[in-house]
């Protein structure tokens, strides 16, 4: 049986109208923005299932735009996200899709950064404002963004995980959850590390300097 | 001696309160201290932030007309508040609490900031009733913050042993849970014992047992906003009954169990899908297709 704390019941403070369709959507998109980690030039936000069906009435489209502008899910400017994106010169394209998705509240967030790089994140809103990121750049992953999260793309070679966790240990960072995802042996793989403490940029740099086996490090 | 401040049922909560001579709010606060490793002061401060947001959402909804994203709803809270000043059937304080509850959910529907209590769709009941009672009885914010912990304890027990989500338990799990939380908080803030507070919560749940979640066009607007008014009146009535010495024949834990089994047996169409109940009426269907093309 799930354990609930006082603030799971009275809380969160959020922008309405729906914890799943508004607050969860805002968190999905905000997380995608942090994963991309760069200034956004253009974004394509695709809504599936119930997000697509009832998204307009729930402001799901606005919540998704707000996220890629870097607005937190409880920012009262969520409702004016369309105007804000124009102001900031961000080209946000919202697509209400008829395609089937595995989970009814799914969004695909494609971010083109000003430096030309592209990040694509798929996630679902699982209720109560909670989310699950299920795919990054075509790789299946699974994390909730409840904790500070390191997303590392690495070559699938022996010893690389020990080196990364060693750096975290040296920085006094405790790992709460960790999973490794790969497409096949010796191909690129993802390491998703959820930590109790935020990971300082020095530690991120050290992980990057481990050499060519580390392809990319993103701290969310 | 270290006391384990945890409880997973109303009975365990009552034993804990009795053994230590403390309120439900105090028991919940101590449980949270253990659970979160935050200090009492930090927890009180965090809840105070919730109270501040509750207060500003109620004020906003009563002072400025709120229109939902769809334009379907808005202005009802203000109308009810105005009417409450004259002759009425429900009485001024009930109507003010109902208006204030509707105000919060109107702000929610207009993409304003609210505190989920326990959900966004039922977010009006707790602030509407507690803030109105505070105005009338001169309760300060310390009293209200403790009231929110009382409410959290009741909501936690319902969430753990039944559900607080319309999609899994129907509207009884949202409006019912919120009314039970508010009823217990009102009773305890007014000086009622933990047992009386749980009687208030049990009666509030019983009053709406089986209530289905049938949102028109799948949106948190109709009938949600008006059901928050109902929830406020239900909470106040049950707090009054408990304080008057009226007891729930069925104890709180068994009411929660019954609510859980009723929720499980409810057809999926009646659990937040926007397909059954009021959502299946010709008027609702027409609104749904109009919204699809107009928005």
Short mmCIF file of C-alpha atoms in Angstrom, two decimals:
data_model
loop_
_atom_site.label_atom_id
_atom_site.label_comp_id
_atom_site.label_asym_id
_atom_site.label_seq_id
_atom_site.Cartn_x
_atom_site.Cartn_y
_atom_site.Cartn_z
CA UNK A 1 0.00 0.00 0.00
CA UNK A 2 1.29 3.43 -0.88
CA UNK A 3 2.48 5.65 1.93
CA UNK A 4 1.30 9.25 1.88
CA UNK A 5 2.76 12.24 3.69
CA UNK A 6 0.91 15.33 4.88
CA UNK A 7 1.88 17.32 1.79
CA UNK A 8 0.79 14.61 -0.62
CA UNK A 9 -2.71 15.20 0.76
CA UNK A 10 -2.77 18.95 1.43
CA UNK A 11 -0.72 20.03 -1.58
CA UNK A 12 0.88 20.54 -3.93
CA UNK A 13 0.43 24.23 -4.64
CA UNK A 14 -0.32 24.12 -8.34
CA UNK A 15 -1.81 25.82 -11.35
CA UNK A 16 -5.20 24.38 -12.27
CA UNK A 17 -7.38 23.00 -13.51
CA UNK A 18 -6.04 19.44 -13.44
CA UNK A 19 -3.16 17.81 -11.57
CA UNK A 20 -2.66 15.27 -14.35
CA UNK A 21 -3.53 17.38 -17.42
CA UNK A 22 -2.09 20.73 -16.30
CA UNK A 23 0.42 20.34 -13.44
CA UNK A 24 1.76 17.01 -14.75
CA UNK A 25 2.03 18.35 -18.30
CA UNK A 26 3.89 21.43 -17.04
CA UNK A 27 6.33 19.24 -15.13
CA UNK A 28 6.89 16.98 -18.16
CA UNK A 29 7.77 19.87 -20.37
CA UNK A 30 9.85 21.67 -17.72
CA UNK A 31 11.84 18.45 -17.27
CA UNK A 32 12.32 18.13 -21.03
CA UNK A 33 13.58 21.73 -21.07
CA UNK A 34 16.10 20.89 -18.36
CA UNK A 35 17.17 17.75 -20.23
CA UNK A 36 17.79 19.83 -23.37
CA UNK A 37 19.65 22.29 -21.17
CA UNK A 38 19.99 24.98 -23.81
CA UNK A 39 18.17 28.04 -25.14
CA UNK A 40 15.15 26.91 -27.08
CA UNK A 41 14.61 28.13 -30.62
CA UNK A 42 11.72 25.95 -31.68
CA UNK A 43 9.63 23.28 -30.00
CA UNK A 44 7.08 20.80 -31.23
CA UNK A 45 4.72 19.61 -28.54
CA UNK A 46 2.61 16.59 -29.46
CA UNK A 47 -0.31 15.50 -27.28
CA UNK A 48 -1.70 11.96 -27.34
CA UNK A 49 -4.72 10.17 -25.87
CA UNK A 50 -6.66 12.04 -23.24
CA UNK A 51 -4.12 14.89 -23.42
CA UNK A 52 -5.16 15.32 -27.03
CA UNK A 53 -8.90 14.85 -26.38
CA UNK A 54 -9.34 17.22 -23.44
CA UNK A 55 -6.05 19.10 -23.50
CA UNK A 56 -7.41 22.43 -24.71
CA UNK A 57 -10.00 22.63 -21.95
CA UNK A 58 -7.41 21.70 -19.35
CA UNK A 59 -4.78 24.12 -20.64
CA UNK A 60 -2.44 21.18 -21.36
CA UNK A 61 -1.13 23.00 -24.44
CA UNK A 62 -0.31 26.11 -22.39
CA UNK A 63 1.31 24.03 -19.63
CA UNK A 64 3.55 22.30 -22.21
CA UNK A 65 4.59 25.61 -23.78
CA UNK A 66 5.29 27.11 -20.35
CA UNK A 67 7.65 24.23 -19.54
CA UNK A 68 9.91 24.72 -22.55
CA UNK A 69 10.07 28.43 -21.66
CA UNK A 70 11.54 27.37 -18.31
CA UNK A 71 8.47 28.22 -16.22
CA UNK A 72 8.03 26.01 -13.17
CA UNK A 73 4.72 24.08 -12.85
CA UNK A 74 3.40 26.46 -10.15
CA UNK A 75 4.19 29.66 -12.08
CA UNK A 76 1.06 31.79 -12.42
CA UNK A 77 2.14 32.86 -15.93
CA UNK A 78 1.21 29.39 -17.26
CA UNK A 79 -2.10 30.69 -18.59
CA UNK A 80 -0.38 33.27 -20.80
CA UNK A 81 2.18 30.83 -22.22
CA UNK A 82 1.23 31.48 -25.86
CA UNK A 83 1.87 35.23 -25.52
CA UNK A 84 5.07 34.62 -23.53
CA UNK A 85 6.51 32.32 -26.18
CA UNK A 86 5.89 35.00 -28.81
CA UNK A 87 7.56 37.59 -26.59
CA UNK A 88 10.59 35.37 -26.11
CA UNK A 89 10.76 34.56 -29.81
CA UNK A 90 10.31 30.84 -29.24
CA UNK A 91 8.44 29.09 -32.02
CA UNK A 92 6.12 26.64 -30.24
CA UNK A 93 4.06 24.28 -32.35
CA UNK A 94 1.30 22.28 -30.62
CA UNK A 95 0.01 19.11 -32.30
CA UNK A 96 -3.13 17.31 -31.10
CA UNK A 97 -2.50 13.78 -32.35
CA UNK A 98 -5.04 11.03 -33.08
CA UNK A 99 -2.33 8.36 -32.89
CA UNK A 100 -2.61 5.70 -30.21
CA UNK A 101 -0.25 5.96 -27.25
CA UNK A 102 0.43 3.34 -24.59
CA UNK A 103 -0.61 5.66 -21.77
CA UNK A 104 -3.58 8.06 -22.14
CA UNK A 105 -1.69 11.12 -20.88
CA UNK A 106 1.36 11.13 -23.12
CA UNK A 107 3.32 14.03 -24.57
CA UNK A 108 6.25 14.14 -26.98
CA UNK A 109 8.43 17.21 -26.61
CA UNK A 110 10.88 17.99 -29.39
CA UNK A 111 13.22 20.85 -28.66
CA UNK A 112 15.46 22.54 -31.24
CA UNK A 113 18.08 24.60 -29.48
CA UNK A 114 19.64 27.80 -30.76
CA UNK A 115 22.90 25.91 -31.44
CA UNK A 116 21.03 23.56 -33.79
CA UNK A 117 20.99 20.50 -31.51
CA UNK A 118 17.75 18.55 -31.14
CA UNK A 119 16.43 16.82 -28.02
CA UNK A 120 13.33 14.67 -28.04
CA UNK A 121 11.67 13.61 -24.81
CA UNK A 122 8.56 11.44 -24.35
CA UNK A 123 6.81 11.28 -21.01
CA UNK A 124 3.53 10.45 -19.35
CA UNK A 125 1.55 12.17 -16.62
CA UNK A 126 0.66 9.43 -14.16
CA UNK A 127 -1.68 11.36 -11.85
CA UNK A 128 -1.47 13.80 -8.95
CA UNK A 129 1.03 15.93 -10.87
CA UNK A 130 3.54 13.06 -10.98
CA UNK A 131 5.31 12.12 -14.20
CA UNK A 132 7.44 9.46 -15.79
CA UNK A 133 9.98 10.25 -18.51
CA UNK A 134 9.88 7.22 -20.81
CA UNK A 135 12.11 8.07 -23.75
CA UNK A 136 15.01 10.40 -24.52
CA UNK A 137 16.30 10.73 -28.08
CA UNK A 138 14.87 7.35 -29.03
CA UNK A 139 16.18 5.52 -25.96
CA UNK A 140 13.68 3.96 -23.58
CA UNK A 141 14.33 5.21 -20.04
CA UNK A 142 12.26 5.49 -16.91
CA UNK A 143 12.54 8.15 -14.20
CA UNK A 144 10.23 10.45 -12.28
CA UNK A 145 12.26 13.70 -11.98
CA UNK A 146 11.35 13.74 -8.28
CA UNK A 147 15.06 13.62 -7.41
CA UNK A 148 18.09 15.40 -8.87
CA UNK A 149 18.79 13.16 -11.86
CA UNK A 150 21.91 12.55 -13.93
CA UNK A 151 21.32 11.25 -17.42
CA UNK A 152 24.50 9.96 -18.92
CA UNK A 153 24.89 8.59 -22.42
CA UNK A 154 27.87 6.27 -22.52
CA UNK A 155 29.48 3.49 -24.51
CA UNK A 156 28.50 0.08 -23.22
CA UNK A 157 31.98 -0.91 -21.97
CA UNK A 158 33.12 -2.58 -18.71
CA UNK A 159 34.05 -0.36 -15.78
CA UNK A 160 32.40 2.85 -16.90
CA UNK A 161 29.66 2.69 -14.26
CA UNK A 162 32.17 2.27 -11.41
CA UNK A 163 34.10 5.32 -12.60
CA UNK A 164 30.96 7.46 -12.63
CA UNK A 165 29.67 6.30 -9.24
CA UNK A 166 33.18 6.79 -7.84
CA UNK A 167 33.06 10.47 -8.78
CA UNK A 168 29.66 10.79 -7.11
CA UNK A 169 30.99 9.11 -3.95
CA UNK A 170 33.99 11.47 -3.88
CA UNK A 171 31.54 14.37 -3.91
CA UNK A 172 29.49 12.96 -1.03
CA UNK A 173 26.51 12.29 -3.26
CA UNK A 174 24.25 9.43 -2.29
CA UNK A 175 22.54 7.46 -5.05
CA UNK A 176 18.83 6.85 -4.43
CA UNK A 177 18.04 4.90 -7.63
CA UNK A 178 20.08 3.89 -10.61
CA UNK A 179 19.26 2.11 -13.86
CA UNK A 180 21.12 1.34 -17.04
CA UNK A 181 19.35 1.17 -20.38
CA UNK A 182 20.91 -0.02 -23.62
CA UNK A 183 19.80 -0.89 -27.11
CA UNK A 184 22.28 -3.69 -27.63
CA UNK A 185 25.72 -4.91 -26.50
CA UNK A 186 28.59 -2.48 -27.12
CA UNK A 187 26.23 0.17 -28.46
CA UNK A 188 25.43 3.51 -26.84
CA UNK A 189 23.64 3.14 -23.54
CA UNK A 190 22.00 5.39 -20.97
CA UNK A 191 22.67 5.54 -17.26
CA UNK A 192 19.99 7.27 -15.20
CA UNK A 193 21.13 8.09 -11.67
CA UNK A 194 18.72 9.65 -9.18
CA UNK A 195 20.49 11.18 -6.21
CA UNK A 196 19.61 12.54 -2.78
CA UNK A 197 21.83 15.60 -3.29
CA UNK A 198 22.09 17.92 -6.27
CA UNK A 199 25.11 17.13 -8.45
CA UNK A 200 27.50 20.11 -8.63
CA UNK A 201 28.78 21.20 -12.05
CA UNK A 202 32.34 20.26 -11.03
CA UNK A 203 31.28 16.64 -10.66
CA UNK A 204 29.51 16.78 -14.03
CA UNK A 205 32.73 18.10 -15.62
CA UNK A 206 34.75 15.31 -14.00
CA UNK A 207 32.37 12.69 -15.41
CA UNK A 208 32.67 14.27 -18.85
CA UNK A 209 36.46 14.18 -18.58
CA UNK A 210 36.42 10.39 -18.16
CA UNK A 211 37.06 10.20 -21.88
CA UNK A 212 35.38 9.16 -25.10
CA UNK A 213 33.30 6.43 -23.44
CA UNK A 214 31.15 9.20 -21.96
CA UNK A 215 29.12 10.67 -24.82
CA UNK A 216 26.93 13.15 -22.97
CA UNK A 217 26.05 14.15 -19.40
CA UNK A 218 22.86 15.95 -18.48
CA UNK A 219 21.89 16.98 -14.96
CA UNK A 220 18.18 17.58 -14.33
CA UNK B 1 11.47 6.07 25.28
CA UNK B 2 10.98 6.56 21.59
CA UNK B 3 7.38 6.36 20.52
CA UNK B 4 6.58 5.19 17.03
CA UNK B 5 4.30 7.88 15.66
CA UNK B 6 2.74 6.03 12.81
CA UNK B 7 -0.80 4.93 12.14
CA UNK B 8 -2.48 3.26 9.22
CA UNK B 9 -6.09 3.30 10.46
CA UNK B 10 -8.46 5.53 12.38
CA UNK B 11 -8.38 3.08 15.29
CA UNK B 12 -4.59 3.23 15.54
CA UNK B 13 -4.76 7.02 15.32
CA UNK B 14 -7.25 7.19 18.19
CA UNK B 15 -5.11 4.90 20.37
CA UNK B 16 -2.07 7.08 19.66
CA UNK B 17 -3.98 10.26 20.51
CA UNK B 18 -5.44 8.75 23.69
CA UNK B 19 -2.17 7.29 24.95
CA UNK B 20 -0.33 10.59 24.53
CA UNK B 21 -3.15 13.01 25.23
CA UNK B 22 -2.68 14.71 21.86
CA UNK B 23 -4.86 15.85 18.97
CA UNK B 24 -5.05 14.28 15.51
CA UNK B 25 -3.14 17.29 14.14
CA UNK B 26 -0.34 16.76 16.66
CA UNK B 27 -0.14 13.04 15.86
CA UNK B 28 0.08 13.81 12.13
CA UNK B 29 2.74 16.44 12.72
CA UNK B 30 4.84 14.00 14.78
CA UNK B 31 4.40 11.29 12.14
CA UNK B 32 5.55 13.74 9.48
CA UNK B 33 8.61 14.73 11.54
CA UNK B 34 9.73 11.08 11.59
CA UNK B 35 8.83 10.46 7.99
CA UNK B 36 10.37 13.54 6.38
CA UNK B 37 13.26 14.18 8.78
CA UNK B 38 12.24 17.84 8.69
CA UNK B 39 11.86 19.83 11.89
CA UNK B 40 8.52 20.75 13.38
CA UNK B 41 9.18 24.40 12.48
CA UNK B 42 9.94 23.53 8.84
CA UNK B 43 6.77 21.46 8.57
CA UNK B 44 4.62 24.18 10.13
CA UNK B 45 6.18 26.71 7.76
CA UNK B 46 5.51 24.55 4.70
CA UNK B 47 1.87 24.11 5.73
CA UNK B 48 1.66 27.85 6.36
CA UNK B 49 2.64 28.39 2.70
CA UNK B 50 -0.28 26.16 1.71
CA UNK B 51 -2.59 28.21 3.92
CA UNK B 52 -1.36 31.45 2.31
CA UNK B 53 -2.04 30.10 -1.19
CA UNK B 54 -5.47 28.84 -0.09
CA UNK B 55 -6.32 32.27 1.26
CA UNK B 56 -5.20 34.11 -1.85
CA UNK B 57 -7.09 31.74 -4.16
CA UNK B 58 -10.34 32.16 -2.18
CA UNK B 59 -9.92 35.95 -2.13
CA UNK B 60 -9.18 36.10 -5.85
CA UNK B 61 -12.20 33.99 -6.71
CA UNK B 62 -14.56 36.08 -4.61
CA UNK B 63 -13.25 39.47 -5.69
CA UNK B 64 -12.73 39.02 -9.42
CA UNK B 65 -15.03 37.06 -11.70
CA UNK B 66 -13.18 33.97 -12.88
CA UNK B 67 -13.84 32.43 -16.24
CA UNK B 68 -12.70 28.93 -17.05
CA UNK B 69 -10.50 28.14 -20.02
CA UNK B 70 -13.61 27.02 -21.90
CA UNK B 71 -15.73 29.98 -20.81
CA UNK B 72 -18.32 27.46 -19.63
CA UNK B 73 -18.19 28.43 -15.98
CA UNK B 74 -17.55 31.52 -13.95
CA UNK B 75 -19.00 34.12 -11.61
CA UNK B 76 -21.13 31.72 -9.55
CA UNK B 77 -19.08 32.16 -6.36
CA UNK B 78 -19.51 35.93 -6.48
CA UNK B 79 -23.27 35.59 -7.06
CA UNK B 80 -23.68 33.23 -4.11
CA UNK B 81 -21.62 35.47 -1.81
CA UNK B 82 -23.81 38.48 -2.72
CA UNK B 83 -26.99 36.48 -2.11
CA UNK B 84 -25.70 35.16 1.25
CA UNK B 85 -26.05 38.64 2.76
CA UNK B 86 -29.84 38.50 2.45
CA UNK B 87 -32.50 36.05 3.53
CA UNK B 88 -31.59 32.45 2.68
CA UNK B 89 -32.49 28.86 3.43
CA UNK B 90 -28.98 27.60 4.15
CA UNK B 91 -27.89 30.42 6.45
CA UNK B 92 -25.17 32.98 5.93
CA UNK B 93 -22.17 31.06 7.18
CA UNK B 94 -22.93 27.94 5.17
CA UNK B 95 -23.43 30.04 2.04
CA UNK B 96 -20.26 32.04 2.62
CA UNK B 97 -18.26 28.83 3.02
CA UNK B 98 -19.93 27.38 -0.08
CA UNK B 99 -19.21 30.54 -2.08
CA UNK B 100 -15.61 30.56 -0.93
CA UNK B 101 -15.22 26.88 -1.89
CA UNK B 102 -16.63 27.56 -5.34
CA UNK B 103 -14.34 30.59 -5.65
CA UNK B 104 -11.24 28.45 -5.24
CA UNK B 105 -12.36 25.91 -7.84
CA UNK B 106 -13.31 28.72 -10.23
CA UNK B 107 -9.77 30.05 -9.87
CA UNK B 108 -8.56 26.50 -10.56
CA UNK B 109 -10.67 26.27 -13.72
CA UNK B 110 -9.26 29.61 -14.88
CA UNK B 111 -5.68 28.29 -14.60
CA UNK B 112 -5.03 30.12 -11.35
CA UNK B 113 -2.95 28.88 -8.43
CA UNK B 114 -4.56 26.62 -5.82
CA UNK B 115 -3.60 23.97 -3.29
CA UNK B 116 -4.75 20.44 -4.15
CA UNK B 117 -6.75 19.28 -1.10
CA UNK B 118 -6.69 16.39 -1.70
CA UNK B 119 -7.11 17.04 -5.44
CA UNK B 120 -7.50 20.08 -7.67
CA UNK B 121 -11.14 19.27 -8.43
CA UNK B 122 -12.00 19.22 -4.71
CA UNK B 123 -9.60 22.00 -3.73
CA UNK B 124 -12.29 24.43 -2.55
CA UNK B 125 -13.81 22.59 0.39
CA UNK B 126 -10.96 22.75 2.91
CA UNK B 127 -10.08 26.45 2.43
CA UNK B 128 -13.72 27.47 1.99
CA UNK B 129 -14.87 25.99 5.28
CA UNK B 130 -11.77 26.63 7.41
CA UNK B 131 -11.24 30.23 6.32
CA UNK B 132 -14.92 31.10 6.78
CA UNK B 133 -14.97 29.53 10.25
CA UNK B 134 -11.76 31.40 11.13
CA UNK B 135 -13.33 34.73 10.18
CA UNK B 136 -16.40 34.04 12.26
CA UNK B 137 -14.64 32.58 15.30
CA UNK B 138 -11.42 34.57 15.30
CA UNK B 139 -9.15 31.52 14.81
CA UNK B 140 -5.59 32.62 14.06
CA UNK B 141 -3.28 31.06 11.48
CA UNK B 142 -1.66 28.76 14.04
CA UNK B 143 -5.05 27.16 14.64
CA UNK B 144 -5.69 26.88 10.90
CA UNK B 145 -2.30 25.32 10.16
CA UNK B 146 -3.00 22.65 12.79
CA UNK B 147 -6.44 22.19 11.21
CA UNK B 148 -4.72 21.46 7.90
CA UNK B 149 -2.66 18.74 9.62
CA UNK B 150 -5.90 17.25 11.03
CA UNK B 151 -7.27 17.25 7.49
CA UNK B 152 -4.06 15.72 6.14
CA UNK B 153 -4.31 12.83 8.64
CA UNK B 154 -7.86 12.00 7.57
CA UNK B 155 -6.98 12.32 3.88
CA UNK B 156 -3.91 10.14 4.33
CA UNK B 157 -6.02 7.37 5.90
CA UNK B 158 -8.56 7.56 3.06
CA UNK B 159 -5.82 7.60 0.41
CA UNK B 160 -4.07 4.65 1.99
CA UNK B 161 -7.12 2.48 2.68
CA UNK B 162 -9.40 3.56 -0.18
CA UNK B 163 -8.65 6.26 -2.76
CA UNK B 164 -8.55 10.01 -3.27
CA UNK B 165 -8.71 9.85 -7.05
CA UNK B 166 -11.88 10.22 -9.12
CA UNK B 167 -10.41 7.89 -11.73
CA UNK B 168 -10.18 5.03 -9.26
CA UNK B 169 -12.91 5.78 -6.71
CA UNK B 170 -15.37 8.21 -8.31
CA UNK B 171 -16.36 11.62 -6.94
CA UNK B 172 -16.88 10.19 -3.43
CA UNK B 173 -13.09 9.82 -3.35
CA UNK B 174 -12.54 13.49 -4.16
CA UNK B 175 -15.48 15.58 -2.89
CA UNK B 176 -16.21 12.95 -0.22
CA UNK B 177 -12.61 12.79 0.98
CA UNK B 178 -12.25 16.58 0.98
CA UNK B 179 -15.47 16.99 2.98
CA UNK B 180 -14.33 14.35 5.48
CA UNK B 181 -10.98 16.12 5.85
CA UNK B 182 -12.69 19.49 6.35
CA UNK B 183 -15.29 18.09 8.77
CA UNK B 184 -12.57 16.61 11.00
CA UNK B 185 -10.52 19.81 10.82
CA UNK B 186 -13.51 21.99 11.75
CA UNK B 187 -14.43 19.69 14.64
CA UNK B 188 -10.91 19.58 16.02
CA UNK B 189 -10.26 23.33 15.59
CA UNK B 190 -13.50 23.94 17.51
CA UNK B 191 -12.17 21.89 20.43
CA UNK B 192 -13.75 18.53 19.60
CA UNK B 193 -11.93 15.32 20.62
CA UNK B 194 -10.10 13.11 18.11
CA UNK B 195 -13.02 10.65 18.32
CA UNK B 196 -15.53 13.39 17.51
CA UNK B 197 -13.37 14.55 14.61
CA UNK B 198 -13.37 11.02 13.15
CA UNK B 199 -17.14 10.75 13.63
CA UNK B 200 -17.47 14.00 11.65
CA UNK B 201 -15.25 12.58 8.90
CA UNK B 202 -17.13 9.26 8.81
CA UNK B 203 -20.50 11.01 8.50
CA UNK B 204 -19.24 13.28 5.71
CA UNK B 205 -18.05 10.24 3.74
CA UNK B 206 -21.30 8.37 4.32
CA UNK B 207 -23.34 11.30 3.03
CA UNK B 208 -21.83 11.10 -0.45
CA UNK B 209 -21.05 7.39 -0.65
CA UNK B 210 -21.39 6.22 -4.21
CA UNK B 211 -21.15 9.68 -5.75
CA UNK B 212 -19.88 9.25 -9.31
CA UNK B 213 -17.27 11.30 -11.16
CA UNK B 214 -18.97 12.45 -14.37
CA UNK B 215 -17.32 15.65 -15.57
CA UNK B 216 -18.99 17.33 -18.53
CA UNK B 217 -16.62 17.20 -21.53
CA UNK B 218 -14.06 15.59 -19.21
CA UNK B 219 -13.20 18.95 -17.65
CA UNK B 220 -12.80 19.99 -14.01
CA UNK B 221 -15.74 22.40 -14.21
CA UNK B 222 -19.24 20.96 -14.24
CA UNK B 223 -20.41 19.51 -11.89
CA UNK B 224 -17.15 19.84 -9.90
CA UNK B 225 -17.48 23.50 -8.93
CA UNK B 226 -20.99 23.11 -7.50
CA UNK B 227 -20.05 19.86 -5.79
CA UNK B 228 -17.45 21.84 -3.87
CA UNK B 229 -20.32 23.94 -2.52
CA UNK B 230 -22.07 20.72 -1.52
CA UNK B 231 -18.86 19.44 0.08
CA UNK B 232 -18.51 22.59 2.18
CA UNK B 233 -22.09 22.34 3.47
CA UNK B 234 -21.61 18.61 4.11
CA UNK B 235 -18.42 19.24 6.09
CA UNK B 236 -20.01 21.95 8.24
CA UNK B 237 -23.13 19.88 8.91
CA UNK B 238 -21.11 16.83 9.93
CA UNK B 239 -18.74 18.86 12.15
CA UNK B 240 -21.80 20.35 13.86
CA UNK B 241 -23.44 16.94 14.27
CA UNK B 242 -20.28 15.43 15.78
CA UNK B 243 -19.82 18.38 18.15
CA UNK B 244 -23.47 18.00 19.17
CA UNK B 245 -22.68 14.43 20.21
CA UNK B 246 -24.13 12.64 17.18
CA UNK B 247 -22.05 9.56 16.39
CA UNK B 248 -21.56 7.58 13.21
CA UNK B 249 -23.00 4.11 13.81
CA UNK B 250 -20.39 2.69 11.43
CA UNK B 251 -16.87 3.57 12.61
CA UNK B 252 -14.57 5.64 10.37
CA UNK B 253 -12.34 2.74 9.26
CA UNK B 254 -15.32 0.67 8.17
CA UNK B 255 -16.83 3.61 6.29
CA UNK B 256 -13.52 3.98 4.42
CA UNK B 257 -13.56 0.25 3.67
CA UNK B 258 -17.13 0.51 2.35
CA UNK B 259 -16.22 3.50 0.23
CA UNK B 260 -13.30 1.57 -1.22
CA UNK B 261 -15.46 -1.38 -2.19
CA UNK B 262 -18.16 0.89 -3.65
CA UNK B 263 -15.44 2.67 -5.68
CA UNK B 264 -14.07 -0.62 -7.01
CA UNK B 265 -17.53 -1.73 -8.07
CA UNK B 266 -18.30 1.52 -9.89
CA UNK B 267 -18.43 1.29 -13.69
CA UNK B 268 -15.44 2.84 -15.45
CA UNK B 269 -17.78 5.20 -17.31
CA UNK B 270 -18.55 6.81 -13.96
CA UNK B 271 -14.93 7.32 -12.93
CA UNK B 272 -13.58 10.49 -14.51
CA UNK B 273 -13.78 9.30 -18.08
CA UNK B 274 -16.30 11.95 -19.08
CA UNK B 275 -18.45 9.23 -20.65
CA UNK B 276 -21.15 8.42 -18.06
CA UNK B 277 -23.57 10.17 -15.74
CA UNK B 278 -24.05 13.87 -16.44
CA UNK B 279 -21.35 13.70 -19.10
CA UNK B 280 -23.56 11.34 -21.14
CA UNK B 281 -26.55 13.71 -21.29
CA UNK B 282 -27.52 15.35 -24.59
CA UNK B 283 -26.62 18.80 -23.21
CA UNK B 284 -23.17 17.62 -22.12
CA UNK B 285 -22.55 15.91 -25.45
CA UNK B 286 -23.52 19.05 -27.33
CA UNK B 287 -21.17 21.10 -25.15
CA UNK B 288 -18.39 18.63 -25.74
CA UNK B 289 -18.64 18.82 -29.50
CA UNK B 290 -19.03 22.61 -29.41
CA UNK B 291 -15.88 22.93 -27.29
CA UNK B 292 -13.97 20.71 -29.71
CA UNK B 293 -14.63 23.05 -32.59
CA UNK B 294 -14.65 26.41 -30.77
CA UNK B 295 -11.53 26.21 -28.66
#
